[in-house]
mmCIF file with all atom_site columns, C-alpha atoms in Angstrom:
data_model
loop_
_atom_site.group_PDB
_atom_site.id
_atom_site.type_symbol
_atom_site.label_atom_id
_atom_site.label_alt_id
_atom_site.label_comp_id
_atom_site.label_asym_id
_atom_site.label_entity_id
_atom_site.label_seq_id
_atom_site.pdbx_PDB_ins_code
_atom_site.Cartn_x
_atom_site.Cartn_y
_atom_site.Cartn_z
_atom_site.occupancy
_atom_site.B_iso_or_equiv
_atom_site.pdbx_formal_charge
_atom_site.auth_seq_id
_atom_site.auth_comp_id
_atom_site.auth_asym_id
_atom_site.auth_atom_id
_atom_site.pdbx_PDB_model_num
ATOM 1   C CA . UNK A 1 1   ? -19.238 2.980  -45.586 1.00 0.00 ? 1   UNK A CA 1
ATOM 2   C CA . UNK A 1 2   ? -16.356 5.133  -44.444 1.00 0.00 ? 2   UNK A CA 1
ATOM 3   C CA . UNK A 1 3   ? -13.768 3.547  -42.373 1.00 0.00 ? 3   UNK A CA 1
ATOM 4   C CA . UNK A 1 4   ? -12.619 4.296  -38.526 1.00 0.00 ? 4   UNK A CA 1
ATOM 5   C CA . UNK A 1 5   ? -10.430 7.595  -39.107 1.00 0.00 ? 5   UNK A CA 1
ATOM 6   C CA . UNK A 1 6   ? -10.627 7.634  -42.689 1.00 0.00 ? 6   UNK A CA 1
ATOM 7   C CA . UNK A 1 7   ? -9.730  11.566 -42.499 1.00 0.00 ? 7   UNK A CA 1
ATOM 8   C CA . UNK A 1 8   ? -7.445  10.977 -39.293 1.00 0.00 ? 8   UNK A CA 1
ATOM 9   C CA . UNK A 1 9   ? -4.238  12.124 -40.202 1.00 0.00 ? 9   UNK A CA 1
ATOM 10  C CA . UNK A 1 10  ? -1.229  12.373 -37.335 1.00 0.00 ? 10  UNK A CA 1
ATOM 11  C CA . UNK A 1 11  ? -0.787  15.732 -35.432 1.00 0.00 ? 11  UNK A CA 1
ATOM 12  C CA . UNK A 1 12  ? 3.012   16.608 -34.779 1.00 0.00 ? 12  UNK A CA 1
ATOM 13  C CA . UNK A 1 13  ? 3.602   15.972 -30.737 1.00 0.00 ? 13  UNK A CA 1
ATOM 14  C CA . UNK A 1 14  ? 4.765   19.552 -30.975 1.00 0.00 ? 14  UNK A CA 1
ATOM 15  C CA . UNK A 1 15  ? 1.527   20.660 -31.397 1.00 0.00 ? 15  UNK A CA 1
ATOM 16  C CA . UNK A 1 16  ? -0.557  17.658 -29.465 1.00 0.00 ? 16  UNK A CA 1
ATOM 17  C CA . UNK A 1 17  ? -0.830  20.524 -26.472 1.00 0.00 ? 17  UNK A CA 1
ATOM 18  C CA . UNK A 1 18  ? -3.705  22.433 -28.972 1.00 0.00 ? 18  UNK A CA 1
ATOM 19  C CA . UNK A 1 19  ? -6.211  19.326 -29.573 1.00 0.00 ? 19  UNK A CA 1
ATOM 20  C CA . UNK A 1 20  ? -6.521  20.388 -25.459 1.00 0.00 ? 20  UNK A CA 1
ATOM 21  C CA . UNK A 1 21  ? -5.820  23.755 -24.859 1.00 0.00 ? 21  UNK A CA 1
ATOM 22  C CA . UNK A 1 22  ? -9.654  25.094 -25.049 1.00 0.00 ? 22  UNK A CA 1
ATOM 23  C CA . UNK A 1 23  ? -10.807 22.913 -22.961 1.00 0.00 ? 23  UNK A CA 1
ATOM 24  C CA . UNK A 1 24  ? -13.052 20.492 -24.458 1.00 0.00 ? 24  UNK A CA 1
ATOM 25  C CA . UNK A 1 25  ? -15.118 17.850 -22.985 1.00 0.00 ? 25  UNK A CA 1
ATOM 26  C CA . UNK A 1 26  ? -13.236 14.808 -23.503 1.00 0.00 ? 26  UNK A CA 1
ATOM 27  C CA . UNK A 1 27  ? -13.529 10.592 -23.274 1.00 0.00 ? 27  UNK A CA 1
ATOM 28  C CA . UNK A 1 28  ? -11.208 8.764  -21.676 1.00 0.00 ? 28  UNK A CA 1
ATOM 29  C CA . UNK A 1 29  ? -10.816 4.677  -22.744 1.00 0.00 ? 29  UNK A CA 1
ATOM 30  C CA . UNK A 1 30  ? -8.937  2.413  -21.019 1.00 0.00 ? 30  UNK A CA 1
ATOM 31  C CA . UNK A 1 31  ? -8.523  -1.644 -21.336 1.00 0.00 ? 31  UNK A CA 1
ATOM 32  C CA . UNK A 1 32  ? -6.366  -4.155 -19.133 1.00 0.00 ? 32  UNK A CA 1
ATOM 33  C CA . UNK A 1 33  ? -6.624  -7.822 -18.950 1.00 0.00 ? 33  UNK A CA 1
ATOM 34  C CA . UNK A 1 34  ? -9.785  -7.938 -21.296 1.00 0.00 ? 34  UNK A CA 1
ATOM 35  C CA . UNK A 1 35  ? -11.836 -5.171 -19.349 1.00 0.00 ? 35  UNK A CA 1
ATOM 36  C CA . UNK A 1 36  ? -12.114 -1.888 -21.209 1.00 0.00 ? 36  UNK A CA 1
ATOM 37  C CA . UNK A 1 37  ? -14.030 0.946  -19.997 1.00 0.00 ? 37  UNK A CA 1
ATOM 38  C CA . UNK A 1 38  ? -14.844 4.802  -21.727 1.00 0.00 ? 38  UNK A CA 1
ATOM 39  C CA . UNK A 1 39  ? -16.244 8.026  -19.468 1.00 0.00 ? 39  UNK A CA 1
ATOM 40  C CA . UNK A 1 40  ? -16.397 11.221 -20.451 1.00 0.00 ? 40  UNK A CA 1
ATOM 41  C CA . UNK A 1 41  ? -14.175 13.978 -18.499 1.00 0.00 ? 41  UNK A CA 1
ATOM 42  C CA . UNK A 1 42  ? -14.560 17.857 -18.725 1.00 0.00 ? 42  UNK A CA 1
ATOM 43  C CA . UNK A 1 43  ? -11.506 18.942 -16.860 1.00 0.00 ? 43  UNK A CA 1
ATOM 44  C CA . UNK A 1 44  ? -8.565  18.000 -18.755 1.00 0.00 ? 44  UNK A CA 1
ATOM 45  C CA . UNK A 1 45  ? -5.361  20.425 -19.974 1.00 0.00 ? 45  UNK A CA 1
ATOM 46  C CA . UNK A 1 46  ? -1.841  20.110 -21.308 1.00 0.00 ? 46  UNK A CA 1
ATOM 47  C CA . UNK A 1 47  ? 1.018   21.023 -18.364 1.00 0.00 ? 47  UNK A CA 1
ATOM 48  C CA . UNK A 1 48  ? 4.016   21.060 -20.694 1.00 0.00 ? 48  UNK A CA 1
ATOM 49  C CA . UNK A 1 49  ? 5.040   21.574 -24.185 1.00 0.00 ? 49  UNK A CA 1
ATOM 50  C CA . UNK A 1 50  ? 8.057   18.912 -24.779 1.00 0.00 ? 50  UNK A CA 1
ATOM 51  C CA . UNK A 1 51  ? 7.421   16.331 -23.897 1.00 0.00 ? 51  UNK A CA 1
ATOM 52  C CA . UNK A 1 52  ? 3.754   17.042 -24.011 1.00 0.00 ? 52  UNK A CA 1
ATOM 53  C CA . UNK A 1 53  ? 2.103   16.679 -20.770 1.00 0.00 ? 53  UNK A CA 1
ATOM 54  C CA . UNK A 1 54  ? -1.613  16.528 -19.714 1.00 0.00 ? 54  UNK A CA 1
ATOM 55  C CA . UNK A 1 55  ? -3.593  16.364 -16.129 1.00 0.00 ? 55  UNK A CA 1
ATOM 56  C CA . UNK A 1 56  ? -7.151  15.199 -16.180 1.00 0.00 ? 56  UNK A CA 1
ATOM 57  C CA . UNK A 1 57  ? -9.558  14.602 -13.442 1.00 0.00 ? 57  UNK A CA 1
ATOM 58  C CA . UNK A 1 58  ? -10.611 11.034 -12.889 1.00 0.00 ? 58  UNK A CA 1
ATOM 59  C CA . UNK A 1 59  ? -12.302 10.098 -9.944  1.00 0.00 ? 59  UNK A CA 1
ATOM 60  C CA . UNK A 1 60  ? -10.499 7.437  -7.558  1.00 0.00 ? 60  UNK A CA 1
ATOM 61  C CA . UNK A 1 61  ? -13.276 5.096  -7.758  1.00 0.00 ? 61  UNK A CA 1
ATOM 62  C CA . UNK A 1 62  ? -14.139 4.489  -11.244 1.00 0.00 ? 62  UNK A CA 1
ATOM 63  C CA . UNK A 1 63  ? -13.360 1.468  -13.284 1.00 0.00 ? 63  UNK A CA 1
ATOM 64  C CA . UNK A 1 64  ? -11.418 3.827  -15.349 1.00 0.00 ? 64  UNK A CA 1
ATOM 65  C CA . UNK A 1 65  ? -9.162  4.763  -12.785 1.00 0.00 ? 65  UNK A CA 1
ATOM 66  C CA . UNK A 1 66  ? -8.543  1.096  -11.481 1.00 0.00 ? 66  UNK A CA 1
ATOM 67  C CA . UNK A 1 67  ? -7.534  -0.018 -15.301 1.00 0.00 ? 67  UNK A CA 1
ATOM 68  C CA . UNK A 1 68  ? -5.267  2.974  -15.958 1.00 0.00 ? 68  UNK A CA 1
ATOM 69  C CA . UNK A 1 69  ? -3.725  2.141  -12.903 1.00 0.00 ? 69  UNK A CA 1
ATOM 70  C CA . UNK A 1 70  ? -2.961  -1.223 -14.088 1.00 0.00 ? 70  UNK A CA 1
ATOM 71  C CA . UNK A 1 71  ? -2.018  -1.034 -17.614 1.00 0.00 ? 71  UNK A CA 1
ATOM 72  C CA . UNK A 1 72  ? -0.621  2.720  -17.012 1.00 0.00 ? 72  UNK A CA 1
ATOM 73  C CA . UNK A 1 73  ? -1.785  3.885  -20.216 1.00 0.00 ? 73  UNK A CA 1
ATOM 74  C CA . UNK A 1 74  ? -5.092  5.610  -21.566 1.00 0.00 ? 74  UNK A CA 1
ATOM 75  C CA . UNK A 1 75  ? -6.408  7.129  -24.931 1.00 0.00 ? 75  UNK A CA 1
ATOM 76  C CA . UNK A 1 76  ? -8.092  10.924 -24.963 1.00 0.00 ? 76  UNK A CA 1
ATOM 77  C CA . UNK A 1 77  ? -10.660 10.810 -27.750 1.00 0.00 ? 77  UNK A CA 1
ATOM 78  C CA . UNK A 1 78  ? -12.227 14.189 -28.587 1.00 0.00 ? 78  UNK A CA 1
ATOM 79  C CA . UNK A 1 79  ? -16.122 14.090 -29.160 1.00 0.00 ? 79  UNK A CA 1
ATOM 80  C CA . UNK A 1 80  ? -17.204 16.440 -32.153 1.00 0.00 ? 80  UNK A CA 1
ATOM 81  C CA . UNK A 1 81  ? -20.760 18.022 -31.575 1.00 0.00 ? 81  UNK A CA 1
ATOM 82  C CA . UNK A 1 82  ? -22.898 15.323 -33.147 1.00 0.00 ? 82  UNK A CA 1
ATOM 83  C CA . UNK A 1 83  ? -21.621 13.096 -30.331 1.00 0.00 ? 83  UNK A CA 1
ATOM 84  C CA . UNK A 1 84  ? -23.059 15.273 -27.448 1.00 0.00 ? 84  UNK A CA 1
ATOM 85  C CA . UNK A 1 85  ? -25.519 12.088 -27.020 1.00 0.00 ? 85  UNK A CA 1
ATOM 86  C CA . UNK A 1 86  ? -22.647 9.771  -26.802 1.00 0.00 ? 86  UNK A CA 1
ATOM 87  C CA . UNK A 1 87  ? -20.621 11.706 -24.410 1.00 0.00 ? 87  UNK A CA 1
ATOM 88  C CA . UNK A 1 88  ? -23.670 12.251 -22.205 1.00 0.00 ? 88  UNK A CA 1
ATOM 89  C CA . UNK A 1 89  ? -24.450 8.480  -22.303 1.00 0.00 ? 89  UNK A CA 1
ATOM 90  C CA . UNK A 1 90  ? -20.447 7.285  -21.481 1.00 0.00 ? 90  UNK A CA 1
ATOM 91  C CA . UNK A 1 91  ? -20.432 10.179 -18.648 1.00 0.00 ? 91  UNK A CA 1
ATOM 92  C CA . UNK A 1 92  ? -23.728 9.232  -17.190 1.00 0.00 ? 92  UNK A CA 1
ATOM 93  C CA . UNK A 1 93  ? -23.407 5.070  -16.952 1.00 0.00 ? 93  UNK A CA 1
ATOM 94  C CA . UNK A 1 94  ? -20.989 2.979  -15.206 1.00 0.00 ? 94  UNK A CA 1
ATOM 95  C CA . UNK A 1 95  ? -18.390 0.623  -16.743 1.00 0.00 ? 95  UNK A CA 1
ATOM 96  C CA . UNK A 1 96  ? -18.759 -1.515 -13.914 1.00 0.00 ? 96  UNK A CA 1
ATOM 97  C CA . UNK A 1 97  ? -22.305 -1.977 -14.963 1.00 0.00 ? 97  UNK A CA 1
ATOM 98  C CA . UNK A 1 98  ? -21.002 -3.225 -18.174 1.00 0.00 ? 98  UNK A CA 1
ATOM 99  C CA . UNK A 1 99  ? -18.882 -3.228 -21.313 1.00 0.00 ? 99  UNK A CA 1
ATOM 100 C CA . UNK A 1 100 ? -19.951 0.503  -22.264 1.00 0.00 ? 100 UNK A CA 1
ATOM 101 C CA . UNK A 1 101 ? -18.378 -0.526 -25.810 1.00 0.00 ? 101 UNK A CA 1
ATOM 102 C CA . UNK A 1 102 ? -20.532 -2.902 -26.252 1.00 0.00 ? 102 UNK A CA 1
ATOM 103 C CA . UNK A 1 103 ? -23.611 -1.380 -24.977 1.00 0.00 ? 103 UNK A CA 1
ATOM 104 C CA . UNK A 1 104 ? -23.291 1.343  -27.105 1.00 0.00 ? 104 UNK A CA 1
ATOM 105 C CA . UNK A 1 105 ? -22.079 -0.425 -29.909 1.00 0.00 ? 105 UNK A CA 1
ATOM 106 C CA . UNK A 1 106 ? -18.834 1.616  -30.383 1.00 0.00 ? 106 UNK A CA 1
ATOM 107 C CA . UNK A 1 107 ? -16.459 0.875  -33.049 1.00 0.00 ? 107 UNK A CA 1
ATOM 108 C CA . UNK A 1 108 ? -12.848 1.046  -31.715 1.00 0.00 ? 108 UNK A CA 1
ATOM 109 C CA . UNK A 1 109 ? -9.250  0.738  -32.572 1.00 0.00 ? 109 UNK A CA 1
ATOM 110 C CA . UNK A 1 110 ? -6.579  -0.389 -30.950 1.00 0.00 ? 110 UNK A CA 1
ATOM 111 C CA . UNK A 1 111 ? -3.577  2.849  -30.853 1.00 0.00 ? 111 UNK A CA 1
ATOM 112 C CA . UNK A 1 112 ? -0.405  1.838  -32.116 1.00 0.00 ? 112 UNK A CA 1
ATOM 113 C CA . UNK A 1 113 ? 1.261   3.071  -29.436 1.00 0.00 ? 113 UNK A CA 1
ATOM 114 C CA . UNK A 1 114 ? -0.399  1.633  -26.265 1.00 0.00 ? 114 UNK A CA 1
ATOM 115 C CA . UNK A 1 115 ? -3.062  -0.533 -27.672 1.00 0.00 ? 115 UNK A CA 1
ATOM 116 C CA . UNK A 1 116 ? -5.572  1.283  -25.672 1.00 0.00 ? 116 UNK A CA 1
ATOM 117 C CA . UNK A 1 117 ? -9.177  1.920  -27.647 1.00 0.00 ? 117 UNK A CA 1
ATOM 118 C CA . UNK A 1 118 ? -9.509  4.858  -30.011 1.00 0.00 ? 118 UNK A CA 1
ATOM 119 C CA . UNK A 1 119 ? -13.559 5.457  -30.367 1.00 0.00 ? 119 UNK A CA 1
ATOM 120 C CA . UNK A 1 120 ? -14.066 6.171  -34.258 1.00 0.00 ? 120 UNK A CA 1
ATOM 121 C CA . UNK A 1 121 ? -17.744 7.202  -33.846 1.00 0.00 ? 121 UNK A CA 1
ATOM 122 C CA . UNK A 1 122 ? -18.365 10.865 -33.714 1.00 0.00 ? 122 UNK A CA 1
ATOM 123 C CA . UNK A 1 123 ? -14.747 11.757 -32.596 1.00 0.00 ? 123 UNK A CA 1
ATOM 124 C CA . UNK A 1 124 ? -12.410 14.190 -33.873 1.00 0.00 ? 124 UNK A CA 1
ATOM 125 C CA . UNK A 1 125 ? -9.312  13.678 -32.571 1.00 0.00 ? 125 UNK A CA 1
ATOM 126 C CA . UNK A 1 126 ? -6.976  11.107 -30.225 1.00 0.00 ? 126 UNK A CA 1
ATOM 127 C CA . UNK A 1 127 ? -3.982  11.451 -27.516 1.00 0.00 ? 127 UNK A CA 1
ATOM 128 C CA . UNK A 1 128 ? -2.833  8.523  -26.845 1.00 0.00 ? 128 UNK A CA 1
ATOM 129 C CA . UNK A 1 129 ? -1.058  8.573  -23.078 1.00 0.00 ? 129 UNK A CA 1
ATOM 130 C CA . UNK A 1 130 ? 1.551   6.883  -20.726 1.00 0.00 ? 130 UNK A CA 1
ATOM 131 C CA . UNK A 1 131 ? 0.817   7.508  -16.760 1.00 0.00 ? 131 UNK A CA 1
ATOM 132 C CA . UNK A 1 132 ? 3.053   9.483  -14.973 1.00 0.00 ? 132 UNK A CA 1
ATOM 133 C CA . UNK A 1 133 ? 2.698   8.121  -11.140 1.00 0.00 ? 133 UNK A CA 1
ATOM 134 C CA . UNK A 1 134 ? 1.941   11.065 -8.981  1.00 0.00 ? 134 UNK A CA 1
ATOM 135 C CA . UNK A 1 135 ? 0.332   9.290  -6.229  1.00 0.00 ? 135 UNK A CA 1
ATOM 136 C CA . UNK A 1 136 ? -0.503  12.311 -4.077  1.00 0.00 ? 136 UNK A CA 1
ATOM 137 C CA . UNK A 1 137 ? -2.557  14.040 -6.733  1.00 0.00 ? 137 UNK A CA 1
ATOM 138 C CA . UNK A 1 138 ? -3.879  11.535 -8.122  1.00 0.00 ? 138 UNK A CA 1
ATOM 139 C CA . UNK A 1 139 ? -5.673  10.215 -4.644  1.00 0.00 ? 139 UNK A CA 1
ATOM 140 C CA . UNK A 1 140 ? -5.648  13.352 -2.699  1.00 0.00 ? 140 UNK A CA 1
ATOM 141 C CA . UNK A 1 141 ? -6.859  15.495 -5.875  1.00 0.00 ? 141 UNK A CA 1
ATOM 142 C CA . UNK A 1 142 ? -8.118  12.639 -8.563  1.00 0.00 ? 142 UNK A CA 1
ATOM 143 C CA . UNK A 1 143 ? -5.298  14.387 -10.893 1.00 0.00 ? 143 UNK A CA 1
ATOM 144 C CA . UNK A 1 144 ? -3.837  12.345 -13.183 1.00 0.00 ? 144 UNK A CA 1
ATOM 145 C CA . UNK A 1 145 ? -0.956  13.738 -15.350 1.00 0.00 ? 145 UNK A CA 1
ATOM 146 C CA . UNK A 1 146 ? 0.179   11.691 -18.753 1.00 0.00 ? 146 UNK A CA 1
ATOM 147 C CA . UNK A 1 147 ? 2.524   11.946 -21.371 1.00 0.00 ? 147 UNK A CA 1
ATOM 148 C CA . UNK A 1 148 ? 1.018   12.357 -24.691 1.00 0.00 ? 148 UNK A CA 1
ATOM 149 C CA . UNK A 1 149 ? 2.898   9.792  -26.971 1.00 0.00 ? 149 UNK A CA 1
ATOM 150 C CA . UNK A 1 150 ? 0.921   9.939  -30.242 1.00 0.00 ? 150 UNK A CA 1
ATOM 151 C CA . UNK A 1 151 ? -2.523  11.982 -31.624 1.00 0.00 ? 151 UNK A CA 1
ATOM 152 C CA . UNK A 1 152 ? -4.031  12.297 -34.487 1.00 0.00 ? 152 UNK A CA 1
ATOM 153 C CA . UNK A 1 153 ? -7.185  14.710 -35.433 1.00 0.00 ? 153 UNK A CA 1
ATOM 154 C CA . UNK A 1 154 ? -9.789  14.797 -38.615 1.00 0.00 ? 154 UNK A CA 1
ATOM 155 C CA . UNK A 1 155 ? -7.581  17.263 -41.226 1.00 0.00 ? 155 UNK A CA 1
ATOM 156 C CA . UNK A 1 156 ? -11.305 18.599 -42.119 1.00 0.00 ? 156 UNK A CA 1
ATOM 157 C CA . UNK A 1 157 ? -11.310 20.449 -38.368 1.00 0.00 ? 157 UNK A CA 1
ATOM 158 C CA . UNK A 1 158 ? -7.530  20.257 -37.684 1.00 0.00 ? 158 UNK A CA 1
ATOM 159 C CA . UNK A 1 159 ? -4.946  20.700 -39.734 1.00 0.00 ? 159 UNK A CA 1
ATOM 160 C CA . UNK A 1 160 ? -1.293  21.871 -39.494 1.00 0.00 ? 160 UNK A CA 1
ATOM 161 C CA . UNK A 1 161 ? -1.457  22.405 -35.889 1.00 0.00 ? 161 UNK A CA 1
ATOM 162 C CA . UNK A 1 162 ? -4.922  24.496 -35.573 1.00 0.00 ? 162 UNK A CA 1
ATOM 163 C CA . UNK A 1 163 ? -8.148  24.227 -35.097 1.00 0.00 ? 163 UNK A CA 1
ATOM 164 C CA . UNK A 1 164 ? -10.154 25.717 -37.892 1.00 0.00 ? 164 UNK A CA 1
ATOM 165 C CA . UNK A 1 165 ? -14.539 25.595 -36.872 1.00 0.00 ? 165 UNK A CA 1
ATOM 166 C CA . UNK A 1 166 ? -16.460 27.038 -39.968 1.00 0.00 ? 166 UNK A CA 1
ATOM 167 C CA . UNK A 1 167 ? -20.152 26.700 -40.348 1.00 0.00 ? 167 UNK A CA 1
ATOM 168 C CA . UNK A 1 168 ? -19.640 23.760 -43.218 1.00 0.00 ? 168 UNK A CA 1
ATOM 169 C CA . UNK A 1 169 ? -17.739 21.431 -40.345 1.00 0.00 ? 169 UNK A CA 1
ATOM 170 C CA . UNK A 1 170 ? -20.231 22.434 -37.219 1.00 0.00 ? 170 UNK A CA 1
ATOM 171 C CA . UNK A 1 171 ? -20.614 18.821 -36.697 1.00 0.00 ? 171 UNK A CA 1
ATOM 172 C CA . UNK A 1 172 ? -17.011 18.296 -35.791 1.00 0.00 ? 172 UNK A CA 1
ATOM 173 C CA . UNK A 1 173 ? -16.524 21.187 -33.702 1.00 0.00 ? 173 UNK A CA 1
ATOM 174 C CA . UNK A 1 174 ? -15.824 20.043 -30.050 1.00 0.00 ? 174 UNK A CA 1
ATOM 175 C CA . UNK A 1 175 ? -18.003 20.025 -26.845 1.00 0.00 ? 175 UNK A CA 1
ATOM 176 C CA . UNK A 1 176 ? -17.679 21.786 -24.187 1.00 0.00 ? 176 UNK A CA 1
ATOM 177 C CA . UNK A 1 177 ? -19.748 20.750 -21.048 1.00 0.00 ? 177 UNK A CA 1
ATOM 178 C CA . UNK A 1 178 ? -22.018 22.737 -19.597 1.00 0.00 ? 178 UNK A CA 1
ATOM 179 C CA . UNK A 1 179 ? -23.828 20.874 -16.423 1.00 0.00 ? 179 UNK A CA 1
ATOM 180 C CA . UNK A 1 180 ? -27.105 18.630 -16.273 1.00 0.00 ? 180 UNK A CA 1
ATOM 181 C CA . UNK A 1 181 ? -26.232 17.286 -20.364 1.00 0.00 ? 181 UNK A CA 1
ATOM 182 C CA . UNK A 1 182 ? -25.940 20.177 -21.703 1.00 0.00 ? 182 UNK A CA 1
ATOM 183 C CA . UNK A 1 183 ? -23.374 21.330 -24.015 1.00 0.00 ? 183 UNK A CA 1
ATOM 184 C CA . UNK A 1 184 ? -21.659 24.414 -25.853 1.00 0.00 ? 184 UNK A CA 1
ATOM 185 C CA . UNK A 1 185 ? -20.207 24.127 -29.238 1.00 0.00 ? 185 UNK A CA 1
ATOM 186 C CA . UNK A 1 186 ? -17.319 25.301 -29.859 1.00 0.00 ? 186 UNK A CA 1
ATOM 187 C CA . UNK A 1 187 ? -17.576 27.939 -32.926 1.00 0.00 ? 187 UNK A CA 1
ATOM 188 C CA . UNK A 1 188 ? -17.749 31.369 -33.759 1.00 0.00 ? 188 UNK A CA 1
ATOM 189 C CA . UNK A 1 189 ? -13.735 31.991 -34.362 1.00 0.00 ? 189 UNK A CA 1
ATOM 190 C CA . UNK A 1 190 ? -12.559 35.228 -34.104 1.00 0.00 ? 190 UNK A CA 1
ATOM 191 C CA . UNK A 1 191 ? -8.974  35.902 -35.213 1.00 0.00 ? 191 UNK A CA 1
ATOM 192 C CA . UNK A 1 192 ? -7.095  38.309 -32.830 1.00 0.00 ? 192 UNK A CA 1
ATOM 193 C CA . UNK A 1 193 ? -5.332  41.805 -34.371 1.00 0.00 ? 193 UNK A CA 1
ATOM 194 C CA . UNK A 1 194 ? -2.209  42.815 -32.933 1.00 0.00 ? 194 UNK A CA 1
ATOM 195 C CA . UNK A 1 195 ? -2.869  46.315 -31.074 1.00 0.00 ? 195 UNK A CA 1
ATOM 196 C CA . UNK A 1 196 ? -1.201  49.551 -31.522 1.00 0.00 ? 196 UNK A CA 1
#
């Protein structure tokens, strides 16, 4: 059996901003006084380089929201593409409902930095955050922005600051969402030649 992360290695904060940049469907986990909730969010980015920066859309009235707001800290786990199911079923069923952990019999970690839970199954990479308050986004817009304080990513998809999505690692490319559960893998890399 392979452990939680076993080819998680740490990703420099200098380069946290790329596990984001093209936009991949994302989970967001949160605990505070013994609750703990995951959802899945499509419309995350980074905002700033150093310190590195994200916003992500949670809506005001999730559980999510309410424990982020109380512990002021949440973990960005990236799904790879045999995950799609999982993502679907955390995006699609409410915390308040139940312990979507449990329910789905997720194996987490606590991060070293915040504590929150890191999902092991199916996930490719982590970002663990610290709130920034922005009260007026986040009710008027449900933005949230964070900074990024630690990540790590599977070396066999990311590695020295880059993604790399080849055929033999299709199962750890990320997700992209698409509406109505369906998905878009991200693949296909084409490497850019400077012009004339």
């Amino acid at each position: 059996m392979t452990q939680p992360f076993e080819h998680f290695k740490p990703v420099d904060l200098d380069h946290a901003s790329r596990l984001l940049n093209h936009g991949p469907t994302v989970l967001v986990t949160s605990a505070h006084a013994g609750r703990r909730n995951i959802m899945a969010a499509a419309w995350s980015m980074p905002v700033e380089f150093t310190p590195p920066r994200i916003a992500i859309v949670i809506d005001k009235n999730t559980l999510s929201r309410e424990l982020i707001a109380a512990s002021g800290v949440f973990g960005i786990c990236l799904p790879g593409a045999a995950a799609a199911d999982l993502a679907y079923a955390v995006g699609t069923s409410s915390g308040r409902e139940g312990d979507k952990f449990s329910r789905f019999s997720l194996v987490s970690v606590p991060g070293r930095q915040t504590g929150v839970p890191l999902v092991a199954d199916g996930c490719v990479a982590w970002l663990e955050c610290r709130l920034i308050p922005e009260r007026h986004t986040e009710h008027a817009y449900d933005t949230c922005f964070a900074e990024v304080v630690a990540a790590a990513a599977d070396d066999r998809v990311f590695s020295s600051g880059h993604w790399s999505f080849r055929e033999d690692n299709a199962d750890l490319h990320t997700l992209h969402h698409l509406g109505a559960g369906n998905f878009a893998r991200a693949s296909a890399m084409i490497k850019a030649k400077p012009l004339p």
